[in-house]
JSON list of C-alpha atoms (C1' of nucleotides) in Angstrom, two decimals:
[
{"chain": "A", "resi": 160, "resn": "MET", "atom": "CA", "xyz": [-103.12, 27.68, -36.26]},
{"chain": "A", "resi": 161, "resn": "ASP", "atom": "CA", "xyz": [-105.26, 24.91, -37.63]},
{"chain": "A", "resi": 162, "resn": "SER", "atom": "CA", "xyz": [-104.43, 22.83, -40.63]},
{"chain": "A", "resi": 163, "resn": "ALA", "atom": "CA", "xyz": [-106.86, 24.83, -42.70]},
{"chain": "A", "resi": 164, "resn": "GLU", "atom": "CA", "xyz": [-105.29, 28.07, -41.56]},
{"chain": "A", "resi": 165, "resn": "PHE", "atom": "CA", "xyz": [-101.87, 26.71, -42.28]},
{"chain": "A", "resi": 166, "resn": "HIS", "atom": "CA", "xyz": [-102.86, 25.58, -45.76]},
{"chain": "A", "resi": 167, "resn": "ALA", "atom": "CA", "xyz": [-104.52, 28.91, -46.47]},
{"chain": "A", "resi": 168, "resn": "ALA", "atom": "CA", "xyz": [-101.39, 30.72, -45.34]},
{"chain": "A", "resi": 169, "resn": "VAL", "atom": "CA", "xyz": [-99.21, 28.53, -47.53]},
{"chain": "A", "resi": 170, "resn": "TYR", "atom": "CA", "xyz": [-101.38, 29.00, -50.59]},
{"chain": "A", "resi": 171, "resn": "ASP", "atom": "CA", "xyz": [-101.49, 32.73, -50.00]},
{"chain": "A", "resi": 172, "resn": "LYS", "atom": "CA", "xyz": [-97.73, 32.98, -49.89]},
{"chain": "A", "resi": 173, "resn": "VAL", "atom": "CA", "xyz": [-97.14, 30.62, -52.80]},
{"chain": "A", "resi": 174, "resn": "ARG", "atom": "CA", "xyz": [-99.51, 32.70, -54.90]},
{"chain": "A", "resi": 175, "resn": "GLU", "atom": "CA", "xyz": [-97.35, 35.72, -54.12]},
{"chain": "A", "resi": 176, "resn": "ILE", "atom": "CA", "xyz": [-94.45, 34.12, -55.89]},
{"chain": "A", "resi": 177, "resn": "PRO", "atom": "CA", "xyz": [-93.87, 36.10, -59.09]},
{"chain": "A", "resi": 178, "resn": "ALA", "atom": "CA", "xyz": [-93.29, 34.44, -62.43]},
{"chain": "A", "resi": 179, "resn": "GLN", "atom": "CA", "xyz": [-89.81, 33.35, -63.45]},
{"chain": "A", "resi": 180, "resn": "ARG", "atom": "CA", "xyz": [-89.02, 33.05, -59.76]},
{"chain": "A", "resi": 181, "resn": "VAL", "atom": "CA", "xyz": [-88.75, 30.13, -57.38]},
{"chain": "A", "resi": 182, "resn": "THR", "atom": "CA", "xyz": [-88.54, 29.85, -53.61]},
{"chain": "A", "resi": 183, "resn": "THR", "atom": "CA", "xyz": [-87.95, 27.15, -51.05]},
{"chain": "A", "resi": 184, "resn": "TYR", "atom": "CA", "xyz": [-90.24, 25.32, -48.65]},
{"chain": "A", "resi": 185, "resn": "GLY", "atom": "CA", "xyz": [-88.31, 26.77, -45.76]},
{"chain": "A", "resi": 186, "resn": "HIS", "atom": "CA", "xyz": [-88.84, 30.30, -46.96]},
{"chain": "A", "resi": 187, "resn": "ILE", "atom": "CA", "xyz": [-92.57, 29.80, -47.45]},
{"chain": "A", "resi": 188, "resn": "ALA", "atom": "CA", "xyz": [-92.76, 28.36, -43.97]},
{"chain": "A", "resi": 189, "resn": "LYS", "atom": "CA", "xyz": [-90.77, 31.30, -42.65]},
{"chain": "A", "resi": 190, "resn": "LEU", "atom": "CA", "xyz": [-92.99, 33.79, -44.45]},
{"chain": "A", "resi": 191, "resn": "ILE", "atom": "CA", "xyz": [-96.08, 32.37, -42.83]},
{"chain": "A", "resi": 192, "resn": "GLY", "atom": "CA", "xyz": [-94.37, 32.53, -39.47]},
{"chain": "A", "resi": 193, "resn": "MET", "atom": "CA", "xyz": [-93.45, 28.87, -39.18]},
{"chain": "A", "resi": 194, "resn": "PRO", "atom": "CA", "xyz": [-89.84, 28.41, -40.22]},
{"chain": "A", "resi": 195, "resn": "ARG", "atom": "CA", "xyz": [-89.90, 25.00, -38.62]},
{"chain": "A", "resi": 196, "resn": "HIS", "atom": "CA", "xyz": [-92.83, 23.80, -40.64]},
{"chain": "A", "resi": 197, "resn": "ALA", "atom": "CA", "xyz": [-90.93, 23.76, -43.90]},
{"chain": "A", "resi": 198, "resn": "ARG", "atom": "CA", "xyz": [-91.90, 20.16, -44.50]},
{"chain": "A", "resi": 199, "resn": "HIS", "atom": "CA", "xyz": [-95.54, 20.90, -43.84]},
{"chain": "A", "resi": 200, "resn": "VAL", "atom": "CA", "xyz": [-95.49, 23.51, -46.55]},
{"chain": "A", "resi": 201, "resn": "GLY", "atom": "CA", "xyz": [-95.02, 20.80, -49.13]},
{"chain": "A", "resi": 202, "resn": "GLN", "atom": "CA", "xyz": [-97.40, 18.65, -47.16]},
{"chain": "A", "resi": 203, "resn": "ALA", "atom": "CA", "xyz": [-100.07, 21.25, -47.75]},
{"chain": "A", "resi": 204, "resn": "LEU", "atom": "CA", "xyz": [-99.12, 21.75, -51.39]},
{"chain": "A", "resi": 205, "resn": "LYS", "atom": "CA", "xyz": [-99.78, 18.12, -52.16]},
{"chain": "A", "resi": 206, "resn": "PHE", "atom": "CA", "xyz": [-103.42, 18.77, -51.30]},
{"chain": "A", "resi": 207, "resn": "LEU", "atom": "CA", "xyz": [-103.61, 21.21, -54.18]},
{"chain": "A", "resi": 208, "resn": "SER", "atom": "CA", "xyz": [-105.45, 20.28, -57.33]},
{"chain": "A", "resi": 209, "resn": "PRO", "atom": "CA", "xyz": [-104.87, 21.30, -60.96]},
{"chain": "A", "resi": 210, "resn": "GLN", "atom": "CA", "xyz": [-108.34, 22.81, -60.87]},
{"chain": "A", "resi": 211, "resn": "THR", "atom": "CA", "xyz": [-107.79, 25.14, -57.93]},
{"chain": "A", "resi": 212, "resn": "ASN", "atom": "CA", "xyz": [-108.76, 28.71, -58.50]},
{"chain": "A", "resi": 213, "resn": "PRO", "atom": "CA", "xyz": [-106.99, 30.95, -58.32]},
{"chain": "A", "resi": 214, "resn": "PRO", "atom": "CA", "xyz": [-104.26, 28.51, -59.35]},
{"chain": "A", "resi": 215, "resn": "VAL", "atom": "CA", "xyz": [-101.41, 28.05, -56.89]},
{"chain": "A", "resi": 216, "resn": "PRO", "atom": "CA", "xyz": [-97.96, 28.04, -58.51]},
{"chain": "A", "resi": 217, "resn": "TRP", "atom": "CA", "xyz": [-96.75, 25.14, -56.36]},
{"chain": "A", "resi": 218, "resn": "HIS", "atom": "CA", "xyz": [-94.19, 24.38, -59.03]},
{"chain": "A", "resi": 219, "resn": "ARG", "atom": "CA", "xyz": [-92.33, 27.52, -57.93]},
{"chain": "A", "resi": 220, "resn": "VAL", "atom": "CA", "xyz": [-91.61, 25.88, -54.60]},
{"chain": "A", "resi": 221, "resn": "ILE", "atom": "CA", "xyz": [-88.49, 23.76, -54.51]},
{"chain": "A", "resi": 222, "resn": "GLY", "atom": "CA", "xyz": [-85.88, 22.51, -52.06]},
{"chain": "A", "resi": 223, "resn": "ALA", "atom": "CA", "xyz": [-83.46, 24.82, -50.27]},
{"chain": "A", "resi": 224, "resn": "SER", "atom": "CA", "xyz": [-80.65, 23.71, -52.56]},
{"chain": "A", "resi": 225, "resn": "GLY", "atom": "CA", "xyz": [-82.75, 24.49, -55.59]},
{"chain": "A", "resi": 226, "resn": "THR", "atom": "CA", "xyz": [-83.34, 20.80, -56.05]},
{"chain": "A", "resi": 227, "resn": "ILE", "atom": "CA", "xyz": [-86.70, 19.46, -57.13]},
{"chain": "A", "resi": 228, "resn": "SER", "atom": "CA", "xyz": [-87.75, 16.51, -55.05]},
{"chain": "A", "resi": 229, "resn": "SER", "atom": "CA", "xyz": [-88.16, 13.49, -57.26]},
{"chain": "A", "resi": 230, "resn": "ARG", "atom": "CA", "xyz": [-91.53, 12.20, -56.23]},
{"chain": "A", "resi": 231, "resn": "GLY", "atom": "CA", "xyz": [-91.30, 9.33, -58.63]},
{"chain": "A", "resi": 232, "resn": "PRO", "atom": "CA", "xyz": [-89.06, 6.89, -60.47]},
{"chain": "A", "resi": 233, "resn": "GLY", "atom": "CA", "xyz": [-88.19, 9.72, -62.81]},
{"chain": "A", "resi": 234, "resn": "THR", "atom": "CA", "xyz": [-91.02, 10.67, -65.10]},
{"chain": "A", "resi": 235, "resn": "GLY", "atom": "CA", "xyz": [-93.35, 11.87, -62.36]},
{"chain": "A", "resi": 236, "resn": "GLY", "atom": "CA", "xyz": [-94.57, 15.09, -60.88]},
{"chain": "A", "resi": 237, "resn": "ALA", "atom": "CA", "xyz": [-91.03, 16.36, -60.89]},
{"chain": "A", "resi": 238, "resn": "GLN", "atom": "CA", "xyz": [-90.92, 16.07, -64.67]},
{"chain": "A", "resi": 239, "resn": "ASN", "atom": "CA", "xyz": [-94.13, 18.05, -64.87]},
{"chain": "A", "resi": 240, "resn": "GLN", "atom": "CA", "xyz": [-92.83, 20.63, -62.42]},
{"chain": "A", "resi": 241, "resn": "ARG", "atom": "CA", "xyz": [-89.74, 21.10, -64.54]},
{"chain": "A", "resi": 242, "resn": "GLY", "atom": "CA", "xyz": [-91.87, 21.51, -67.64]},
{"chain": "A", "resi": 243, "resn": "VAL", "atom": "CA", "xyz": [-94.02, 24.19, -66.04]},
{"chain": "A", "resi": 244, "resn": "LEU", "atom": "CA", "xyz": [-90.99, 26.07, -64.77]},
{"chain": "A", "resi": 245, "resn": "GLU", "atom": "CA", "xyz": [-89.34, 26.03, -68.17]},
{"chain": "A", "resi": 246, "resn": "ALA", "atom": "CA", "xyz": [-92.64, 27.10, -69.69]},
{"chain": "A", "resi": 247, "resn": "GLU", "atom": "CA", "xyz": [-92.40, 30.23, -67.56]},
{"chain": "A", "resi": 248, "resn": "GLY", "atom": "CA", "xyz": [-88.87, 30.86, -68.65]},
{"chain": "A", "resi": 249, "resn": "VAL", "atom": "CA", "xyz": [-87.06, 29.39, -65.67]},
{"chain": "A", "resi": 250, "resn": "GLU", "atom": "CA", "xyz": [-83.98, 27.44, -66.57]},
{"chain": "A", "resi": 251, "resn": "VAL", "atom": "CA", "xyz": [-83.90, 23.99, -65.06]},
{"chain": "A", "resi": 252, "resn": "THR", "atom": "CA", "xyz": [-80.78, 21.90, -65.22]},
{"chain": "A", "resi": 253, "resn": "THR", "atom": "CA", "xyz": [-80.82, 18.15, -65.18]},
{"chain": "A", "resi": 254, "resn": "GLY", "atom": "CA", "xyz": [-78.02, 15.90, -64.02]},
{"chain": "A", "resi": 255, "resn": "ARG", "atom": "CA", "xyz": [-77.11, 12.46, -65.21]},
{"chain": "A", "resi": 256, "resn": "THR", "atom": "CA", "xyz": [-79.01, 10.97, -62.30]},
{"chain": "A", "resi": 257, "resn": "GLY", "atom": "CA", "xyz": [-82.08, 12.93, -63.36]},
{"chain": "A", "resi": 258, "resn": "GLU", "atom": "CA", "xyz": [-81.48, 15.52, -60.70]},
{"chain": "A", "resi": 259, "resn": "MET", "atom": "CA", "xyz": [-83.43, 18.64, -61.49]},
{"chain": "A", "resi": 260, "resn": "ARG", "atom": "CA", "xyz": [-82.06, 21.87, -60.16]},
{"chain": "A", "resi": 261, "resn": "VAL", "atom": "CA", "xyz": [-82.79, 25.57, -60.41]},
{"chain": "A", "resi": 262, "resn": "ASP", "atom": "CA", "xyz": [-80.22, 28.28, -59.85]},
{"chain": "A", "resi": 263, "resn": "LEU", "atom": "CA", "xyz": [-81.60, 30.05, -56.79]},
{"chain": "A", "resi": 264, "resn": "SER", "atom": "CA", "xyz": [-78.93, 32.68, -57.34]},
{"chain": "A", "resi": 265, "resn": "ARG", "atom": "CA", "xyz": [-80.71, 33.55, -60.56]},
{"chain": "A", "resi": 266, "resn": "TRP", "atom": "CA", "xyz": [-84.34, 32.54, -60.11]},
{"chain": "A", "resi": 267, "resn": "GLY", "atom": "CA", "xyz": [-84.49, 32.46, -56.34]},
{"chain": "A", "resi": 268, "resn": "TRP", "atom": "CA", "xyz": [-87.20, 34.63, -54.76]},
{"chain": "A", "resi": 269, "resn": "PHE", "atom": "CA", "xyz": [-86.46, 35.42, -51.12]},
{"chain": "A", "resi": 270, "resn": "PRO", "atom": "CA", "xyz": [-88.34, 38.49, -49.85]},
{"chain": "A", "resi": 271, "resn": "ALA", "atom": "CA", "xyz": [-87.48, 39.88, -46.44]},
{"chain": "A", "resi": 272, "resn": "VAL", "atom": "CA", "xyz": [-89.45, 38.28, -43.67]},
{"chain": "A", "resi": 273, "resn": "ASP", "atom": "CA", "xyz": [-91.42, 40.94, -41.85]},
{"chain": "A", "resi": 274, "resn": "ALA", "atom": "CA", "xyz": [-92.05, 40.88, -38.13]},
{"chain": "A", "resi": 275, "resn": "ALA", "atom": "CA", "xyz": [-95.71, 40.38, -38.97]},
{"chain": "A", "resi": 276, "resn": "ALA", "atom": "CA", "xyz": [-94.79, 36.89, -39.97]},
{"chain": "A", "resi": 277, "resn": "THR", "atom": "CA", "xyz": [-92.77, 36.10, -36.89]},
{"chain": "A", "resi": 278, "resn": "GLN", "atom": "CA", "xyz": [-94.83, 38.10, -34.47]},
{"chain": "A", "resi": 279, "resn": "GLN", "atom": "CA", "xyz": [-98.48, 37.84, -35.38]},
{"chain": "A", "resi": 280, "resn": "GLY", "atom": "CA", "xyz": [-100.19, 40.81, -33.80]},
{"chain": "A", "resi": 281, "resn": "ARG", "atom": "CA", "xyz": [-97.34, 43.19, -34.21]},
{"chain": "A", "resi": 282, "resn": "ASP", "atom": "CA", "xyz": [-97.74, 45.47, -37.18]},
{"chain": "A", "resi": 283, "resn": "GLN", "atom": "CA", "xyz": [-95.23, 47.60, -38.93]},
{"chain": "A", "resi": 284, "resn": "THR", "atom": "CA", "xyz": [-95.22, 49.94, -41.88]},
{"chain": "A", "resi": 285, "resn": "GLY", "atom": "CA", "xyz": [-91.64, 49.52, -42.97]},
{"chain": "A", "resi": 286, "resn": "GLU", "atom": "CA", "xyz": [-90.89, 47.23, -45.83]},
{"chain": "A", "resi": 287, "resn": "GLU", "atom": "CA", "xyz": [-87.61, 45.90, -47.04]},
{"chain": "A", "resi": 288, "resn": "SER", "atom": "CA", "xyz": [-86.75, 44.06, -50.17]},
{"chain": "A", "resi": 289, "resn": "SER", "atom": "CA", "xyz": [-83.27, 42.83, -50.87]},
{"chain": "A", "resi": 290, "resn": "GLU", "atom": "CA", "xyz": [-83.78, 41.69, -54.39]},
{"chain": "A", "resi": 291, "resn": "SER", "atom": "CA", "xyz": [-81.34, 42.32, -57.11]},
{"chain": "A", "resi": 292, "resn": "GLU", "atom": "CA", "xyz": [-81.54, 42.29, -60.83]},
{"chain": "A", "resi": 293, "resn": "GLY", "atom": "CA", "xyz": [-78.72, 41.17, -62.89]},
{"chain": "B", "resi": 125, "resn": "DA", "atom": "C1'", "xyz": [-95.75, 7.08, -24.74]},
{"chain": "B", "resi": 126, "resn": "DC", "atom": "C1'", "xyz": [-92.81, 4.88, -28.52]},
{"chain": "B", "resi": 127, "resn": "DA", "atom": "C1'", "xyz": [-91.31, 4.23, -33.26]},
{"chain": "B", "resi": 128, "resn": "DC", "atom": "C1'", "xyz": [-91.47, 5.30, -38.16]},
{"chain": "B", "resi": 129, "resn": "DT", "atom": "C1'", "xyz": [-92.29, 8.38, -41.88]},
{"chain": "B", "resi": 130, "resn": "DG", "atom": "C1'", "xyz": [-92.34, 12.80, -44.63]},
{"chain": "B", "resi": 131, "resn": "DA", "atom": "C1'", "xyz": [-92.82, 17.24, -51.68]},
{"chain": "B", "resi": 132, "resn": "DC", "atom": "C1'", "xyz": [-87.24, 19.66, -45.38]},
{"chain": "B", "resi": 133, "resn": "DC", "atom": "C1'", "xyz": [-82.97, 22.67, -43.29]},
{"chain": "B", "resi": 134, "resn": "DG", "atom": "C1'", "xyz": [-78.54, 23.50, -41.73]},
{"chain": "B", "resi": 135, "resn": "DG", "atom": "C1'", "xyz": [-73.76, 22.31, -40.22]},
{"chain": "B", "resi": 136, "resn": "DA", "atom": "C1'", "xyz": [-69.43, 19.78, -40.64]},
{"chain": "B", "resi": 137, "resn": "DG", "atom": "C1'", "xyz": [-66.03, 17.00, -43.19]},
{"chain": "C", "resi": 193, "resn": "DG", "atom": "C1'", "xyz": [-69.76, 19.25, -55.84]},
{"chain": "C", "resi": 194, "resn": "DC", "atom": "C1'", "xyz": [-71.09, 15.21, -52.35]},
{"chain": "C", "resi": 195, "resn": "DT", "atom": "C1'", "xyz": [-72.05, 12.41, -47.93]},
{"chain": "C", "resi": 196, "resn": "DC", "atom": "C1'", "xyz": [-73.14, 11.96, -43.06]},
{"chain": "C", "resi": 197, "resn": "DC", "atom": "C1'", "xyz": [-75.52, 13.53, -39.01]},
{"chain": "C", "resi": 198, "resn": "DG", "atom": "C1'", "xyz": [-78.87, 16.02, -35.86]},
{"chain": "C", "resi": 199, "resn": "DG", "atom": "C1'", "xyz": [-82.98, 18.85, -35.44]},
{"chain": "C", "resi": 200, "resn": "DC", "atom": "C1'", "xyz": [-87.53, 20.34, -36.23]},
{"chain": "C", "resi": 201, "resn": "DC", "atom": "C1'", "xyz": [-92.96, 19.44, -36.24]},
{"chain": "C", "resi": 202, "resn": "DA", "atom": "C1'", "xyz": [-96.99, 16.61, -37.34]},
{"chain": "C", "resi": 203, "resn": "DG", "atom": "C1'", "xyz": [-99.43, 12.30, -38.76]},
{"chain": "C", "resi": 204, "resn": "DT", "atom": "C1'", "xyz": [-100.08, 7.42, -38.33]},
{"chain": "C", "resi": 205, "resn": "DG", "atom": "C1'", "xyz": [-100.00, 2.61, -36.14]}
]
DNA sequence: ACACTGACCGGAG
DNA sequence: GCTCCGGCCAGTG
């Protein structure tokens, strides 16, 4: 798994994130078969450009606690990320300290991790999805 | 090889 | 809700 392959895998998964939904770095990493590379998921995302095509919804990737990493003194990428999320209809709450959070219980997108992700080379035809609407 | 850093995760108090 | 701690993997000096 080269860096390029890793990036490609990350982008592919991130693009699968539906609108009005958010997921975590850890989950993306898990989906691509590298649950321990959670940090590298973001590492790869930072290489993305606003001109990428098809566009990668990196803004739908947040921390495991639904917290948006503040990559700035406040009005930075995080602010933009929040704006984009709200633009899609995702509710983002902000704390007094400028903490931006998203209710994963409401907007969280955590599809079942297939064996294909954990065991590359093993294929299966069964699919499971434990998503709930409400 | 060692030490520090990073868009992180999970457990315990 | 929050803080404190250990673990994980990769990049850099």
